[in-house]
Amino acid sequence: MVMKVHGAVLSTAAMRVFATLYEKDLEFEFVPVDMGAGEHKQERFLALNPFGQVPAFEDGDLQLFESRAITQYIAFAYKDKGTPLLCEGKPMATVSVWMEVEAHQFDTAASKLQWELMFKSIFGMATDAAVVEENEAKLSKVLDVYEARLSQSKYMGGDCFTLADLHHLPVLTNLMGTTVKKLFDARPKVSAWAADI
Amino acid sequence: MVMKVHGAVLSTAAMRVFATLYEKDLEFEFVPVDMGAGEHKQERFLALNPFGQVPAFEDGDLQLFESRAITQYIAFAYKDKGTPLLCEGKPMATVSVWMEVEAHQFDTAASKLQWELMFKSIFGMATDAAVVEENEAKLSKVLDVYEARLSQSKYMGGDCFTLADLHHLPVLTNLMGTTVKKLFDARPKVSAWAADI
Protein backbone atom coordinates (compact mmCIF):
# COMPACT_ATOMS: atom_id res chain seq x y z
CA MET A 1 0.00 0.00 0.00
CA VAL A 2 1.41 3.34 -1.04
CA MET A 3 1.98 6.06 1.57
CA LYS A 4 -0.47 8.95 1.63
CA VAL A 5 0.25 12.61 2.36
CA HIS A 6 -2.80 14.74 3.09
CA GLY A 7 -1.74 18.31 2.44
CA ALA A 8 -1.96 21.49 0.43
CA VAL A 9 0.53 22.85 -2.09
CA LEU A 10 0.95 26.19 -0.30
CA SER A 11 1.75 24.51 3.04
CA THR A 12 5.45 24.68 3.92
CA ALA A 13 4.91 21.93 6.51
CA ALA A 14 3.55 19.63 3.80
CA MET A 15 6.48 20.66 1.53
CA ARG A 16 8.88 19.45 4.25
CA VAL A 17 7.34 15.97 3.96
CA PHE A 18 7.29 16.05 0.12
CA ALA A 19 11.00 17.03 0.11
CA THR A 20 11.84 14.07 2.36
CA LEU A 21 9.88 11.61 0.20
CA TYR A 22 11.55 13.05 -2.90
CA GLU A 23 15.06 12.65 -1.40
CA LYS A 24 14.15 9.11 -0.43
CA ASP A 25 12.84 8.31 -3.93
CA LEU A 26 9.59 7.01 -2.48
CA GLU A 27 6.26 6.86 -4.20
CA PHE A 28 3.31 8.38 -2.42
CA GLU A 29 -0.22 9.50 -3.02
CA PHE A 30 -0.94 13.19 -2.54
CA VAL A 31 -4.41 13.73 -1.07
CA PRO A 32 -5.29 17.42 -1.47
CA VAL A 33 -7.04 19.03 1.49
CA ASP A 34 -9.18 21.99 0.43
CA MET A 35 -8.31 24.43 3.20
CA GLY A 36 -10.24 27.24 1.52
CA ALA A 37 -13.39 25.15 2.04
CA GLY A 38 -12.36 24.38 5.65
CA GLU A 39 -11.83 20.68 4.90
CA HIS A 40 -9.00 20.54 7.48
CA LYS A 41 -11.47 21.38 10.26
CA GLN A 42 -13.94 18.66 9.28
CA GLU A 43 -14.34 15.32 11.03
CA ARG A 44 -12.71 13.24 8.31
CA PHE A 45 -9.46 15.20 8.53
CA LEU A 46 -9.62 15.70 12.31
CA ALA A 47 -9.51 11.90 12.64
CA LEU A 48 -6.05 12.10 11.04
CA ASN A 49 -4.86 15.22 12.92
CA PRO A 50 -6.97 16.44 15.85
CA PHE A 51 -5.32 19.87 15.58
CA GLY A 52 -6.72 20.31 12.07
CA GLN A 53 -3.44 21.23 10.42
CA VAL A 54 -1.80 19.83 7.29
CA PRO A 55 0.03 17.59 6.65
CA ALA A 56 -1.26 14.27 7.91
CA PHE A 57 0.42 11.07 6.84
CA GLU A 58 -0.47 7.39 6.46
CA ASP A 59 1.83 4.43 5.92
CA GLY A 60 -0.31 1.30 6.13
CA ASP A 61 -1.94 1.36 9.55
CA LEU A 62 0.39 3.98 10.97
CA GLN A 63 -1.11 7.47 11.05
CA LEU A 64 1.09 10.46 11.87
CA PHE A 65 0.96 14.25 11.87
CA GLU A 66 3.42 17.08 12.69
CA SER A 67 5.76 17.46 9.71
CA ARG A 68 9.05 16.99 11.61
CA ALA A 69 7.82 13.76 13.23
CA ILE A 70 6.79 12.47 9.79
CA THR A 71 10.17 13.29 8.21
CA GLN A 72 12.00 11.51 11.04
CA TYR A 73 9.79 8.45 10.64
CA ILE A 74 10.50 8.32 6.89
CA ALA A 75 14.25 8.83 7.39
CA PHE A 76 14.47 5.96 9.90
CA ALA A 77 11.95 3.56 8.38
CA TYR A 78 13.34 3.94 4.85
CA LYS A 79 16.98 4.31 5.87
CA ASP A 80 18.28 2.34 2.87
CA LYS A 81 16.37 4.22 0.17
CA GLY A 82 17.57 7.32 -1.71
CA THR A 83 19.61 9.99 0.09
CA PRO A 84 20.72 9.07 3.63
CA LEU A 85 19.31 11.84 5.82
CA LEU A 86 20.76 10.86 9.20
CA CYS A 87 24.58 10.99 8.86
CA GLU A 88 25.04 7.45 10.19
CA GLY A 89 28.08 6.77 12.31
CA LYS A 90 28.04 10.37 13.57
CA PRO A 91 26.17 11.33 16.75
CA MET A 92 22.46 11.60 16.01
CA ALA A 93 22.32 13.91 19.05
CA THR A 94 24.12 16.66 17.11
CA VAL A 95 21.64 16.32 14.25
CA SER A 96 18.85 16.59 16.88
CA VAL A 97 20.33 19.80 18.30
CA TRP A 98 20.23 21.49 14.90
CA MET A 99 16.75 20.14 14.13
CA GLU A 100 15.62 21.83 17.35
CA VAL A 101 17.45 25.01 16.32
CA GLU A 102 15.57 25.03 13.00
CA ALA A 103 12.23 24.60 14.80
CA HIS A 104 12.78 27.00 17.70
CA GLN A 105 15.23 29.63 16.43
CA PHE A 106 15.06 29.78 12.62
CA ASP A 107 11.43 28.92 11.96
CA THR A 108 9.87 31.27 14.52
CA ALA A 109 11.36 34.35 12.81
CA ALA A 110 11.43 32.97 9.24
CA SER A 111 7.77 31.88 9.21
CA LYS A 112 6.63 35.32 10.36
CA LEU A 113 8.65 36.94 7.56
CA GLN A 114 7.25 34.49 5.04
CA TRP A 115 3.72 35.36 6.20
CA GLU A 116 4.31 39.11 6.02
CA LEU A 117 6.27 39.20 2.76
CA MET A 118 4.76 36.39 0.74
CA PHE A 119 1.43 34.99 1.94
CA LYS A 120 -0.09 38.34 2.88
CA SER A 121 0.44 39.62 -0.67
CA ILE A 122 -1.02 36.40 -2.10
CA PHE A 123 -4.11 36.97 0.06
CA GLY A 124 -4.23 40.73 -0.73
CA MET A 125 -3.35 41.80 2.82
CA ALA A 126 -0.98 44.63 3.82
CA THR A 127 2.53 43.88 5.12
CA ASP A 128 3.27 45.10 8.66
CA ALA A 129 6.68 46.83 8.42
CA ALA A 130 7.30 46.72 12.19
CA VAL A 131 6.83 42.94 12.29
CA VAL A 132 9.19 42.59 9.32
CA GLU A 133 11.85 44.75 10.98
CA GLU A 134 11.63 42.89 14.31
CA ASN A 135 11.88 39.47 12.68
CA GLU A 136 14.63 40.46 10.25
CA ALA A 137 16.68 41.43 13.33
CA LYS A 138 15.92 38.06 14.97
CA LEU A 139 16.70 36.11 11.80
CA SER A 140 19.98 38.03 11.37
CA LYS A 141 21.17 36.84 14.78
CA VAL A 142 20.22 33.26 13.94
CA LEU A 143 22.06 33.48 10.61
CA ASP A 144 25.16 34.84 12.39
CA VAL A 145 25.23 31.63 14.43
CA TYR A 146 24.67 29.62 11.23
CA GLU A 147 27.61 31.39 9.54
CA ALA A 148 29.88 30.36 12.44
CA ARG A 149 28.47 26.81 12.47
CA LEU A 150 28.94 26.39 8.71
CA SER A 151 32.56 27.55 9.01
CA GLN A 152 33.18 24.45 11.15
CA SER A 153 31.07 21.87 9.35
CA LYS A 154 29.72 21.56 5.84
CA TYR A 155 26.13 21.01 6.95
CA MET A 156 24.14 21.96 10.05
CA GLY A 157 24.24 18.48 11.61
CA GLY A 158 27.83 17.64 10.62
CA ASP A 159 29.62 16.45 7.46
CA CYS A 160 26.56 15.21 5.67
CA PHE A 161 23.24 16.52 4.51
CA THR A 162 20.54 15.57 7.04
CA LEU A 163 17.01 16.44 8.13
CA ALA A 164 18.59 19.33 10.08
CA ASP A 165 19.26 20.96 6.69
CA LEU A 166 16.22 19.66 4.84
CA HIS A 167 13.74 21.01 7.40
CA HIS A 168 14.82 24.55 6.41
CA LEU A 169 14.06 24.08 2.72
CA PRO A 170 10.43 25.14 2.23
CA VAL A 171 10.53 28.39 4.19
CA LEU A 172 14.06 29.21 3.03
CA THR A 173 13.08 28.75 -0.62
CA ASN A 174 10.10 31.07 -0.18
CA LEU A 175 12.20 33.73 1.59
CA MET A 176 14.68 33.69 -1.31
CA GLY A 177 11.93 35.25 -3.40
CA THR A 178 11.60 38.17 -0.96
CA THR A 179 13.79 41.05 0.26
CA VAL A 180 14.96 38.79 3.11
CA LYS A 181 17.31 37.17 0.55
CA LYS A 182 19.78 39.97 1.41
CA LEU A 183 20.28 38.49 4.91
CA PHE A 184 21.43 35.21 3.36
CA ASP A 185 23.51 36.90 0.63
CA ALA A 186 25.43 38.93 3.24
CA ARG A 187 26.81 35.71 4.79
CA PRO A 188 29.07 33.71 2.44
CA LYS A 189 28.88 30.34 4.24
CA VAL A 190 25.13 30.62 4.74
CA SER A 191 24.47 31.57 1.13
CA ALA A 192 26.68 28.73 -0.19
CA TRP A 193 24.81 26.31 2.09
CA ALA A 194 21.43 27.65 0.98
CA ALA A 195 22.41 27.23 -2.68
CA ASP A 196 23.76 23.73 -2.01
CA ILE A 197 20.73 22.33 -0.21
CA MET B 1 33.66 11.74 33.75
CA VAL B 2 30.34 12.92 35.14
CA MET B 3 27.84 14.70 32.89
CA LYS B 4 27.47 18.46 33.29
CA VAL B 5 24.34 20.55 33.01
CA HIS B 6 24.89 24.28 32.70
CA GLY B 7 21.66 25.91 33.74
CA ALA B 8 19.63 28.00 36.12
CA VAL B 9 17.04 26.83 38.65
CA LEU B 10 14.27 29.06 37.28
CA SER B 11 14.75 27.75 33.73
CA THR B 12 12.00 25.34 32.68
CA ALA B 13 14.20 24.15 29.80
CA ALA B 14 16.95 23.19 32.27
CA MET B 15 14.29 21.54 34.48
CA ARG B 16 13.32 19.33 31.51
CA VAL B 17 16.90 17.98 31.46
CA PHE B 18 17.07 17.60 35.26
CA ALA B 19 13.80 15.63 35.22
CA THR B 20 15.22 13.27 32.58
CA LEU B 21 18.46 12.71 34.52
CA TYR B 22 16.42 12.12 37.67
CA GLU B 23 14.17 9.54 35.95
CA LYS B 24 17.29 7.86 34.61
CA ASP B 25 18.96 7.82 38.03
CA LEU B 26 22.09 9.42 36.61
CA GLU B 27 24.61 11.49 38.48
CA PHE B 28 25.50 14.85 37.04
CA GLU B 29 27.19 18.08 37.96
CA PHE B 30 25.01 21.21 37.98
CA VAL B 31 26.97 24.22 36.78
CA PRO B 32 24.95 27.34 37.68
CA VAL B 33 24.88 30.07 35.04
CA ASP B 34 24.30 33.50 36.57
CA MET B 35 21.80 34.91 34.10
CA GLY B 36 21.24 38.03 36.20
CA ALA B 37 24.90 38.89 35.59
CA GLY B 38 24.53 38.08 31.88
CA GLU B 39 26.84 35.07 32.10
CA HIS B 40 24.84 33.27 29.39
CA LYS B 41 25.80 35.94 26.87
CA GLN B 42 29.53 35.73 27.61
CA GLU B 43 32.09 33.93 25.49
CA ARG B 44 32.61 30.98 27.83
CA PHE B 45 28.93 30.05 27.72
CA LEU B 46 28.46 30.96 24.05
CA ALA B 47 31.09 28.31 23.23
CA LEU B 48 28.61 25.79 24.67
CA ASN B 49 25.47 27.31 23.14
CA PRO B 50 25.92 30.01 20.47
CA PHE B 51 22.33 31.17 21.08
CA GLY B 52 23.18 32.07 24.69
CA GLN B 53 20.31 30.12 26.28
CA VAL B 54 20.34 27.60 29.12
CA PRO B 55 20.69 24.68 29.38
CA ALA B 56 23.91 23.47 27.80
CA PHE B 57 25.09 19.92 28.36
CA GLU B 58 28.35 17.98 28.32
CA ASP B 59 28.88 14.24 28.37
CA GLY B 60 32.59 13.65 27.89
CA ASP B 61 33.52 15.29 24.58
CA LEU B 62 29.93 15.59 23.40
CA GLN B 63 28.48 19.06 23.83
CA LEU B 64 24.78 19.64 23.26
CA PHE B 65 22.16 22.35 23.73
CA GLU B 66 18.37 22.66 23.15
CA SER B 67 16.63 20.86 26.02
CA ARG B 68 14.57 18.43 23.90
CA ALA B 69 17.65 17.28 21.97
CA ILE B 70 19.48 16.71 25.28
CA THR B 71 16.62 14.66 26.77
CA GLN B 72 16.46 12.48 23.63
CA TYR B 73 20.21 11.90 23.77
CA ILE B 74 20.00 10.84 27.44
CA ALA B 75 16.99 8.58 26.82
CA PHE B 76 18.77 6.74 23.96
CA ALA B 77 22.33 6.71 25.30
CA TYR B 78 21.26 5.53 28.77
CA LYS B 79 18.39 3.32 27.60
CA ASP B 80 19.07 0.66 30.26
CA LYS B 81 19.19 2.98 33.28
CA GLY B 82 16.25 4.04 35.47
CA THR B 83 12.82 4.63 33.91
CA PRO B 84 12.51 3.64 30.23
CA LEU B 85 11.40 6.82 28.46
CA LEU B 86 10.92 5.53 24.93
CA CYS B 87 8.19 2.86 25.08
CA GLU B 88 10.29 0.25 23.31
CA GLY B 89 8.53 -2.14 20.99
CA LYS B 90 5.94 0.53 20.17
CA PRO B 91 6.39 2.91 17.23
CA MET B 92 8.84 5.66 18.20
CA ALA B 93 7.12 7.74 15.48
CA THR B 94 4.00 8.09 17.63
CA VAL B 95 6.11 9.30 20.56
CA SER B 96 7.73 11.80 18.15
CA VAL B 97 4.34 13.12 17.04
CA TRP B 98 3.38 13.94 20.64
CA MET B 99 6.79 15.41 21.40
CA GLU B 100 6.22 17.77 18.48
CA VAL B 101 2.73 18.53 19.81
CA GLU B 102 4.20 19.49 23.20
CA ALA B 103 6.74 21.81 21.54
CA HIS B 104 4.50 23.41 18.91
CA GLN B 105 0.98 23.31 20.38
CA PHE B 106 1.18 23.08 24.19
CA ASP B 107 4.37 24.99 24.93
CA THR B 108 3.65 28.03 22.76
CA ALA B 109 0.50 28.89 24.77
CA ALA B 110 1.62 27.44 28.13
CA SER B 111 4.95 29.31 28.21
CA LYS B 112 3.23 32.64 27.55
CA LEU B 113 0.81 31.96 30.42
CA GLN B 114 3.68 30.96 32.69
CA TRP B 115 5.46 34.22 31.83
CA GLU B 116 2.37 36.37 32.45
CA LEU B 117 1.12 34.63 35.60
CA MET B 118 4.30 33.52 37.32
CA PHE B 119 7.56 35.08 36.13
CA LYS B 120 6.16 38.58 35.71
CA SER B 121 5.07 38.64 39.34
CA ILE B 122 8.48 37.30 40.44
CA PHE B 123 10.09 40.17 38.52
CA GLY B 124 7.57 42.72 39.79
CA MET B 125 5.98 43.30 36.38
CA ALA B 126 2.26 43.68 35.60
CA THR B 127 0.27 40.83 34.02
CA ASP B 128 -1.32 41.57 30.64
CA ALA B 129 -4.92 40.30 30.93
CA ALA B 130 -5.48 40.24 27.15
CA VAL B 131 -2.45 37.98 26.59
CA VAL B 132 -3.70 35.69 29.38
CA GLU B 133 -7.17 35.46 27.86
CA GLU B 134 -5.86 34.77 24.35
CA ASN B 135 -3.52 32.03 25.51
CA GLU B 136 -6.02 30.45 27.89
CA ALA B 137 -8.30 30.04 24.87
CA LYS B 138 -5.45 28.46 22.86
CA LEU B 139 -4.45 26.16 25.70
CA SER B 140 -8.08 25.08 26.20
CA LYS B 141 -8.24 23.86 22.61
CA VAL B 142 -4.99 21.95 23.04
CA LEU B 143 -6.24 20.36 26.27
CA ASP B 144 -9.48 19.32 24.52
CA VAL B 145 -7.34 17.31 22.09
CA TYR B 146 -5.34 15.93 25.03
CA GLU B 147 -8.56 14.85 26.79
CA ALA B 148 -9.56 12.86 23.68
CA ARG B 149 -6.05 11.43 23.26
CA LEU B 150 -5.88 10.34 26.92
CA SER B 151 -9.25 8.60 26.57
CA GLN B 152 -7.59 6.28 24.02
CA SER B 153 -4.18 5.77 25.60
CA LYS B 154 -2.82 6.10 29.13
CA TYR B 155 0.01 8.42 28.14
CA MET B 156 0.57 10.87 25.29
CA GLY B 157 2.91 8.60 23.32
CA GLY B 158 1.07 5.32 24.01
CA ASP B 159 0.81 2.82 26.88
CA CYS B 160 3.94 3.95 28.67
CA PHE B 161 5.37 7.10 30.16
CA THR B 162 7.81 8.68 27.67
CA LEU B 163 9.59 11.94 26.87
CA ALA B 164 6.32 13.02 25.21
CA ASP B 165 4.86 13.25 28.75
CA LEU B 166 8.01 14.31 30.58
CA HIS B 167 8.64 17.33 28.33
CA HIS B 168 5.42 18.86 29.70
CA LEU B 169 6.48 18.62 33.34
CA PRO B 170 8.29 21.89 34.16
CA VAL B 171 5.79 24.31 32.61
CA LEU B 172 2.81 22.20 33.67
CA THR B 173 4.01 22.13 37.29
CA ASN B 174 4.40 25.91 37.28
CA LEU B 175 0.95 26.46 35.76
CA MET B 176 -0.61 24.31 38.51
CA GLY B 177 0.32 27.09 40.93
CA THR B 178 -1.66 29.64 38.88
CA THR B 179 -5.32 30.22 37.91
CA VAL B 180 -4.68 28.17 34.76
CA LYS B 181 -5.03 25.05 36.96
CA LYS B 182 -8.81 25.33 36.33
CA LEU B 183 -8.27 24.39 32.66
CA PHE B 184 -6.65 21.11 33.72
CA ASP B 185 -9.17 20.46 36.53
CA ALA B 186 -12.08 20.80 34.10
CA ARG B 187 -10.85 17.81 32.08
CA PRO B 188 -10.86 14.50 34.03
CA LYS B 189 -8.42 12.54 31.82
CA VAL B 190 -6.02 15.47 31.58
CA SER B 191 -6.05 16.14 35.32
CA ALA B 192 -5.50 12.44 36.15
CA TRP B 193 -2.59 12.40 33.68
CA ALA B 194 -1.12 15.59 35.14
CA ALA B 195 -1.31 14.15 38.65
CA ASP B 196 0.21 10.86 37.47
CA ILE B 197 3.22 12.28 35.67
XYZ file of C-alpha atoms in Angstrom:
394
model
C 0.000 0.000 0.000
C 1.406 3.338 -1.036
C 1.977 6.061 1.572
C -0.465 8.953 1.634
C 0.245 12.613 2.360
C -2.803 14.744 3.086
C -1.744 18.309 2.442
C -1.956 21.488 0.425
C 0.526 22.846 -2.087
C 0.954 26.191 -0.299
C 1.746 24.515 3.035
C 5.448 24.675 3.918
C 4.913 21.935 6.509
C 3.551 19.628 3.797
C 6.479 20.662 1.534
C 8.878 19.448 4.254
C 7.338 15.974 3.956
C 7.294 16.049 0.125
C 11.002 17.034 0.105
C 11.835 14.072 2.361
C 9.881 11.614 0.198
C 11.551 13.054 -2.897
C 15.063 12.653 -1.396
C 14.153 9.106 -0.433
C 12.836 8.312 -3.932
C 9.595 7.010 -2.478
C 6.256 6.863 -4.202
C 3.311 8.382 -2.425
C -0.220 9.498 -3.022
C -0.942 13.191 -2.538
C -4.414 13.730 -1.074
C -5.290 17.419 -1.472
C -7.039 19.031 1.488
C -9.178 21.986 0.426
C -8.314 24.433 3.201
C -10.243 27.240 1.516
C -13.395 25.147 2.036
C -12.360 24.378 5.645
C -11.834 20.679 4.902
C -8.998 20.541 7.478
C -11.473 21.384 10.264
C -13.942 18.663 9.285
C -14.339 15.316 11.030
C -12.705 13.240 8.307
C -9.463 15.196 8.530
C -9.616 15.702 12.309
C -9.515 11.896 12.642
C -6.048 12.101 11.043
C -4.864 15.220 12.917
C -6.974 16.436 15.854
C -5.319 19.869 15.581
C -6.719 20.314 12.071
C -3.438 21.231 10.422
C -1.801 19.832 7.290
C 0.026 17.594 6.650
C -1.259 14.269 7.906
C 0.416 11.066 6.836
C -0.468 7.386 6.456
C 1.825 4.431 5.924
C -0.308 1.303 6.126
C -1.942 1.358 9.553
C 0.394 3.982 10.965
C -1.115 7.467 11.046
C 1.087 10.456 11.867
C 0.961 14.246 11.871
C 3.418 17.084 12.693
C 5.762 17.463 9.713
C 9.046 16.993 11.615
C 7.818 13.764 13.232
C 6.789 12.468 9.790
C 10.171 13.286 8.212
C 11.999 11.510 11.045
C 9.794 8.449 10.644
C 10.495 8.320 6.890
C 14.247 8.829 7.391
C 14.474 5.960 9.905
C 11.948 3.562 8.384
C 13.336 3.943 4.853
C 16.984 4.306 5.868
C 18.275 2.336 2.871
C 16.370 4.217 0.167
C 17.571 7.317 -1.715
C 19.609 9.990 0.094
C 20.722 9.074 3.632
C 19.311 11.837 5.820
C 20.758 10.863 9.203
C 24.580 10.985 8.864
C 25.037 7.446 10.187
C 28.085 6.766 12.314
C 28.040 10.374 13.571
C 26.174 11.329 16.755
C 22.463 11.599 16.010
C 22.322 13.911 19.045
C 24.125 16.658 17.109
C 21.637 16.322 14.252
C 18.847 16.590 16.879
C 20.335 19.797 18.302
C 20.225 21.491 14.903
C 16.752 20.138 14.132
C 15.622 21.831 17.353
C 17.454 25.012 16.316
C 15.568 25.033 12.999
C 12.234 24.604 14.802
C 12.776 27.000 17.705
C 15.229 29.634 16.435
C 15.057 29.783 12.617
C 11.431 28.916 11.961
C 9.866 31.273 14.518
C 11.356 34.345 12.807
C 11.432 32.967 9.241
C 7.773 31.880 9.213
C 6.627 35.324 10.359
C 8.655 36.944 7.563
C 7.250 34.491 5.040
C 3.716 35.357 6.196
C 4.309 39.112 6.023
C 6.266 39.205 2.757
C 4.762 36.387 0.742
C 1.432 34.991 1.941
C -0.092 38.339 2.876
C 0.441 39.619 -0.666
C -1.023 36.399 -2.104
C -4.108 36.972 0.063
C -4.226 40.727 -0.734
C -3.347 41.805 2.818
C -0.982 44.628 3.821
C 2.527 43.883 5.121
C 3.273 45.101 8.664
C 6.679 46.834 8.416
C 7.301 46.718 12.192
C 6.833 42.936 12.294
C 9.188 42.589 9.317
C 11.853 44.746 10.983
C 11.627 42.886 14.308
C 11.881 39.469 12.685
C 14.628 40.463 10.252
C 16.679 41.427 13.331
C 15.923 38.055 14.968
C 16.703 36.115 11.805
C 19.984 38.027 11.373
C 21.167 36.837 14.781
C 20.224 33.258 13.939
C 22.061 33.476 10.609
C 25.164 34.844 12.394
C 25.235 31.635 14.431
C 24.670 29.616 11.234
C 27.606 31.392 9.543
C 29.882 30.363 12.435
C 28.471 26.808 12.467
C 28.944 26.393 8.706
C 32.557 27.552 9.015
C 33.177 24.449 11.155
C 31.072 21.865 9.352
C 29.716 21.562 5.838
C 26.128 21.010 6.950
C 24.143 21.963 10.048
C 24.236 18.484 11.605
C 27.831 17.637 10.615
C 29.623 16.455 7.458
C 26.557 15.206 5.674
C 23.236 16.524 4.507
C 20.540 15.568 7.042
C 17.006 16.443 8.130
C 18.593 19.327 10.080
C 19.263 20.959 6.686
C 16.217 19.663 4.835
C 13.737 21.012 7.404
C 14.819 24.546 6.414
C 14.065 24.078 2.717
C 10.427 25.136 2.226
C 10.526 28.392 4.191
C 14.061 29.206 3.028
C 13.076 28.750 -0.620
C 10.103 31.066 -0.181
C 12.196 33.732 1.589
C 14.679 33.690 -1.312
C 11.926 35.254 -3.404
C 11.604 38.168 -0.964
C 13.788 41.052 0.257
C 14.960 38.788 3.111
C 17.314 37.174 0.545
C 19.785 39.966 1.411
C 20.280 38.495 4.910
C 21.427 35.213 3.358
C 23.507 36.903 0.627
C 25.433 38.933 3.239
C 26.811 35.713 4.791
C 29.071 33.706 2.441
C 28.875 30.336 4.240
C 25.129 30.615 4.742
C 24.471 31.574 1.131
C 26.683 28.733 -0.189
C 24.809 26.313 2.092
C 21.426 27.653 0.979
C 22.406 27.226 -2.684
C 23.758 23.726 -2.006
C 20.732 22.331 -0.208
C 33.659 11.739 33.749
C 30.342 12.919 35.139
C 27.840 14.705 32.887
C 27.471 18.459 33.293
C 24.338 20.551 33.006
C 24.891 24.280 32.698
C 21.657 25.914 33.736
C 19.628 27.997 36.121
C 17.036 26.835 38.647
C 14.267 29.059 37.278
C 14.751 27.752 33.730
C 12.001 25.339 32.684
C 14.201 24.150 29.798
C 16.945 23.193 32.271
C 14.285 21.542 34.476
C 13.324 19.334 31.510
C 16.898 17.985 31.462
C 17.072 17.602 35.262
C 13.800 15.628 35.224
C 15.216 13.265 32.578
C 18.455 12.707 34.519
C 16.416 12.124 37.669
C 14.172 9.541 35.950
C 17.294 7.863 34.608
C 18.959 7.816 38.033
C 22.085 9.416 36.607
C 24.611 11.487 38.479
C 25.499 14.848 37.042
C 27.188 18.077 37.964
C 25.009 21.205 37.984
C 26.966 24.223 36.776
C 24.953 27.337 37.678
C 24.875 30.068 35.044
C 24.304 33.503 36.571
C 21.801 34.906 34.102
C 21.244 38.029 36.202
C 24.899 38.889 35.594
C 24.527 38.080 31.876
C 26.842 35.067 32.100
C 24.836 33.267 29.390
C 25.804 35.945 26.866
C 29.529 35.728 27.615
C 32.091 33.928 25.488
C 32.612 30.980 27.830
C 28.928 30.049 27.723
C 28.455 30.961 24.047
C 31.086 28.314 23.233
C 28.606 25.787 24.667
C 25.474 27.309 23.141
C 25.916 30.015 20.474
C 22.328 31.165 21.079
C 23.178 32.069 24.691
C 20.315 30.119 26.276
C 20.336 27.600 29.117
C 20.692 24.679 29.378
C 23.907 23.465 27.803
C 25.088 19.921 28.359
C 28.350 17.980 28.322
C 28.880 14.241 28.366
C 32.594 13.646 27.887
C 33.515 15.288 24.577
C 29.932 15.585 23.402
C 28.479 19.064 23.833
C 24.780 19.642 23.264
C 22.160 22.347 23.733
C 18.368 22.655 23.145
C 16.635 20.859 26.019
C 14.572 18.433 23.901
C 17.651 17.284 21.969
C 19.480 16.708 25.278
C 16.624 14.657 26.767
C 16.457 12.480 23.632
C 20.207 11.898 23.768
C 20.002 10.839 27.437
C 16.993 8.575 26.818
C 18.767 6.740 23.956
C 22.327 6.710 25.303
C 21.264 5.529 28.772
C 18.394 3.315 27.597
C 19.070 0.665 30.261
C 19.194 2.983 33.282
C 16.245 4.043 35.471
C 12.820 4.635 33.914
C 12.511 3.644 30.226
C 11.404 6.816 28.464
C 10.922 5.525 24.932
C 8.187 2.855 25.085
C 10.295 0.253 23.310
C 8.530 -2.137 20.988
C 5.944 0.527 20.168
C 6.385 2.905 17.228
C 8.835 5.660 18.201
C 7.122 7.737 15.478
C 3.996 8.090 17.632
C 6.111 9.301 20.555
C 7.734 11.802 18.147
C 4.340 13.119 17.036
C 3.384 13.937 20.636
C 6.795 15.407 21.405
C 6.216 17.775 18.479
C 2.732 18.530 19.805
C 4.205 19.495 23.196
C 6.736 21.809 21.537
C 4.505 23.414 18.911
C 0.979 23.315 20.380
C 1.185 23.082 24.188
C 4.372 24.992 24.929
C 3.650 28.026 22.762
C 0.505 28.888 24.773
C 1.624 27.442 28.127
C 4.949 29.306 28.207
C 3.232 32.637 27.554
C 0.809 31.957 30.423
C 3.678 30.955 32.687
C 5.456 34.219 31.832
C 2.373 36.371 32.453
C 1.120 34.630 35.599
C 4.300 33.517 37.325
C 7.560 35.077 36.131
C 6.163 38.581 35.705
C 5.072 38.639 39.340
C 8.484 37.297 40.445
C 10.094 40.167 38.522
C 7.569 42.725 39.787
C 5.980 43.296 36.381
C 2.256 43.680 35.596
C 0.271 40.827 34.022
C -1.318 41.571 30.637
C -4.916 40.300 30.932
C -5.476 40.245 27.154
C -2.448 37.977 26.594
C -3.696 35.687 29.385
C -7.174 35.464 27.864
C -5.857 34.771 24.347
C -3.518 32.026 25.510
C -6.024 30.449 27.890
C -8.304 30.037 24.869
C -5.454 28.463 22.859
C -4.446 26.156 25.704
C -8.075 25.076 26.203
C -8.243 23.855 22.607
C -4.986 21.946 23.043
C -6.243 20.360 26.273
C -9.480 19.324 24.516
C -7.338 17.308 22.095
C -5.337 15.931 25.033
C -8.563 14.848 26.789
C -9.562 12.860 23.677
C -6.054 11.431 23.261
C -5.884 10.342 26.916
C -9.252 8.596 26.566
C -7.585 6.285 24.020
C -4.177 5.771 25.598
C -2.818 6.104 29.126
C 0.011 8.423 28.138
C 0.571 10.872 25.288
C 2.908 8.595 23.315
C 1.066 5.321 24.008
C 0.810 2.824 26.877
C 3.942 3.951 28.671
C 5.368 7.102 30.159
C 7.810 8.675 27.669
C 9.585 11.935 26.875
C 6.320 13.024 25.209
C 4.862 13.252 28.751
C 8.014 14.308 30.581
C 8.643 17.332 28.331
C 5.418 18.864 29.699
C 6.480 18.625 33.343
C 8.285 21.889 34.157
C 5.791 24.306 32.611
C 2.806 22.196 33.674
C 4.009 22.130 37.294
C 4.402 25.911 37.280
C 0.949 26.457 35.762
C -0.609 24.310 38.505
C 0.316 27.095 40.926
C -1.663 29.643 38.880
C -5.317 30.224 37.907
C -4.678 28.165 34.764
C -5.029 25.053 36.962
C -8.814 25.333 36.331
C -8.272 24.386 32.656
C -6.648 21.105 33.722
C -9.174 20.457 36.531
C -12.083 20.802 34.099
C -10.853 17.812 32.083
C -10.861 14.501 34.026
C -8.422 12.541 31.824
C -6.018 15.471 31.585
C -6.054 16.139 35.315
C -5.501 12.443 36.153
C -2.592 12.400 33.676
C -1.119 15.593 35.135
C -1.312 14.151 38.655
C 0.206 10.863 37.472
C 3.225 12.277 35.665
